[in-house]
Short mmCIF file of C-alpha atoms and ligand atoms in Angstrom, two decimals:
data_model
loop_
_atom_site.label_atom_id
_atom_site.label_comp_id
_atom_site.label_asym_id
_atom_site.label_seq_id
_atom_site.Cartn_x
_atom_site.Cartn_y
_atom_site.Cartn_z
CA MET T 1 0.00 0.00 0.00
CA SER T 2 1.49 3.36 -1.06
CA GLU T 3 1.62 6.37 1.23
CA THR T 4 -0.71 9.12 0.02
CA ALA T 5 -1.97 12.48 1.26
CA PRO T 6 -5.52 13.76 0.77
CA ASP T 7 -5.93 16.66 -1.66
CA CYS T 8 -2.41 16.24 -3.05
CA ILE T 9 -2.47 16.79 -6.81
CA PHE T 10 0.52 14.52 -7.43
CA CYS T 11 -0.96 11.69 -5.34
CA LYS T 12 -4.04 12.01 -7.56
CA ILE T 13 -1.96 11.90 -10.74
CA VAL T 14 -0.08 8.80 -9.49
CA ALA T 15 -3.44 7.16 -8.69
CA GLY T 16 -4.80 8.05 -12.14
CA GLU T 17 -7.54 10.23 -10.60
CA VAL T 18 -6.28 13.36 -12.38
CA PRO T 19 -5.29 13.05 -16.05
CA ALA T 20 -1.70 13.69 -17.10
CA ASP T 21 0.51 13.13 -20.12
CA VAL T 22 2.46 10.10 -18.86
CA LEU T 23 5.95 9.57 -20.31
CA GLY T 24 7.00 6.53 -18.29
CA ARG T 25 6.89 4.83 -14.95
CA ASN T 26 8.61 2.33 -12.70
CA ASP T 27 7.66 0.83 -9.32
CA HIS T 28 8.72 4.00 -7.47
CA ALA T 29 7.95 6.87 -9.83
CA VAL T 30 5.74 8.23 -12.60
CA SER T 31 6.97 10.70 -15.20
CA ILE T 32 4.61 13.22 -16.80
CA LYS T 33 4.92 16.31 -18.98
CA ASP T 34 4.88 19.52 -16.95
CA LEU T 35 1.68 21.51 -17.49
CA ASN T 36 3.66 24.75 -17.71
CA PRO T 37 6.93 23.88 -19.50
CA GLN T 38 10.01 26.02 -18.77
CA ALA T 39 12.19 24.39 -21.47
CA PRO T 40 11.58 22.67 -24.81
CA PHE T 41 11.57 19.39 -22.87
CA HIS T 42 10.15 19.63 -19.35
CA ALA T 43 9.09 16.47 -17.58
CA LEU T 44 8.36 15.79 -13.95
CA VAL T 45 9.33 12.58 -12.18
CA ILE T 46 6.91 12.11 -9.30
CA SER T 47 7.45 9.63 -6.48
CA VAL T 48 4.74 7.03 -6.01
CA ASP T 49 4.81 7.51 -2.23
CA HIS T 50 3.86 10.85 -0.77
CA HIS T 51 6.69 12.71 0.96
CA ASP T 52 7.07 16.49 1.11
CA ASN T 53 10.35 16.64 -0.82
CA ALA T 54 13.28 14.60 -2.15
CA ALA T 55 15.17 14.76 1.14
CA ALA T 56 12.17 13.37 3.01
CA SER T 57 11.91 10.55 0.45
CA ALA T 58 15.63 9.85 0.87
CA ALA T 59 15.23 9.72 4.65
CA ALA T 60 12.30 7.30 4.37
CA ASP T 61 13.73 5.10 1.60
CA PRO T 62 17.14 6.10 0.17
CA ALA T 63 16.88 3.74 -2.81
CA SER T 64 13.61 5.30 -3.97
CA VAL T 65 15.41 8.50 -4.97
CA GLY T 66 17.74 6.48 -7.16
CA HIS T 67 14.71 5.09 -8.95
CA LEU T 68 13.48 8.66 -9.59
CA VAL T 69 16.84 9.55 -11.16
CA SER T 70 16.79 6.41 -13.31
CA LEU T 71 13.36 7.26 -14.66
CA ALA T 72 14.45 10.85 -15.34
CA ASP T 73 17.38 9.55 -17.39
CA GLU T 74 15.10 7.16 -19.28
CA VAL T 75 12.54 9.81 -20.31
CA ALA T 76 15.26 12.35 -21.20
CA LYS T 77 17.02 9.83 -23.44
CA ALA T 78 13.72 8.83 -25.06
CA SER T 79 12.89 12.43 -25.94
CA GLY T 80 16.21 14.01 -26.88
CA ASN T 81 19.96 13.59 -26.91
CA GLY T 82 20.07 12.59 -23.23
CA ASP T 83 21.51 15.91 -21.96
CA TYR T 84 19.31 17.32 -19.24
CA ARG T 85 19.16 19.16 -15.96
CA LEU T 86 17.53 17.76 -12.82
CA ILE T 87 15.99 20.15 -10.30
CA ALA T 88 14.37 19.32 -6.98
CA ASN T 89 12.93 22.54 -5.57
CA THR T 90 12.85 22.16 -1.80
CA GLY T 91 10.84 24.68 0.22
CA ALA T 92 8.62 27.57 -0.83
CA GLY T 93 11.62 29.91 -0.80
CA ALA T 94 13.21 27.81 -3.56
CA GLY T 95 10.03 27.85 -5.64
CA GLN T 96 8.43 24.59 -4.51
CA THR T 97 4.68 24.77 -5.02
CA VAL T 98 3.68 21.10 -4.86
CA PHE T 99 4.82 19.47 -1.64
CA HIS T 100 5.09 15.94 -2.97
CA THR T 101 8.54 14.69 -4.06
CA HIS T 102 9.28 15.38 -7.71
CA LEU T 103 12.21 16.08 -9.99
CA HIS T 104 12.07 18.51 -12.87
CA VAL T 105 13.81 17.13 -15.99
CA LEU T 106 14.73 19.97 -18.32
CA GLY T 107 16.33 19.66 -21.73
CA GLY T 108 16.47 20.89 -25.27
CA SER T 109 17.61 24.45 -24.59
CA SER T 110 21.03 25.70 -25.74
CA ARG T 111 20.88 28.38 -23.00
CA MET T 112 21.19 25.68 -20.33
CA SER T 113 24.83 25.10 -21.19
CA GLU T 114 25.57 28.75 -20.32
CA THR T 115 23.55 29.57 -17.22
CA LEU T 116 22.45 27.65 -14.15
CA VAL T 117 19.44 29.79 -13.30
P1 AMP W 1 7.48 22.94 -8.03
O1 AMP W 1 7.23 24.42 -8.23
O2 AMP W 1 8.92 22.54 -8.03
O3 AMP W 1 6.72 22.44 -6.82
O4 AMP W 1 6.89 22.23 -9.31
C1 AMP W 1 5.56 21.94 -9.50
C2 AMP W 1 5.37 21.76 -10.98
O5 AMP W 1 4.19 21.02 -11.18
C3 AMP W 1 5.20 23.07 -11.76
O6 AMP W 1 6.23 23.14 -12.75
C4 AMP W 1 3.81 22.96 -12.37
O7 AMP W 1 3.76 23.48 -13.68
C5 AMP W 1 3.58 21.46 -12.36
N1 AMP W 1 2.20 21.03 -12.27
C6 AMP W 1 1.29 21.39 -11.33
N2 AMP W 1 0.12 20.75 -11.54
C7 AMP W 1 0.33 19.94 -12.62
C8 AMP W 1 -0.51 19.03 -13.34
N3 AMP W 1 -1.77 18.80 -12.98
N4 AMP W 1 0.03 18.39 -14.42
C9 AMP W 1 1.31 18.62 -14.79
N5 AMP W 1 2.14 19.45 -14.15
C10 AMP W 1 1.65 20.12 -13.09
ZN1 ZN W 2 1.11 13.49 -2.64
#
């Protein structure tokens, strides 16, 4: 039985209760297209279990975060040349708006090789 939180949009996407453009999945994570893309390729990799952020997932189950990274690599390679940036916003002050563990997978922009933010 997975851990979920009521009224969490990403728990609902993982459960299939809210539609999303699914790019891939494994036992620990689901990858979808971001609704509001910030790069030519912008996917999210969402943990199956509900935790507030990547550090909380790592504390609960260190291996689960590795499975998120593996899925990120898979969807990035399937959609482009395999060069990408991973971002895990942690805390409102860093821009986190959905408090359920997810990685942003960004690719396809030449600007990314020049600037970090
Ligand atoms: P963060 O600001 O790091 O918490 O990232 C949350 C991301 O989730 C944002 O980039 C949103 O565009 C994206 N997002 C929110 N709701 C949905 C949704 N229903 N489907 C796809 N992406 C979403
Ligand atoms: Zn959740």
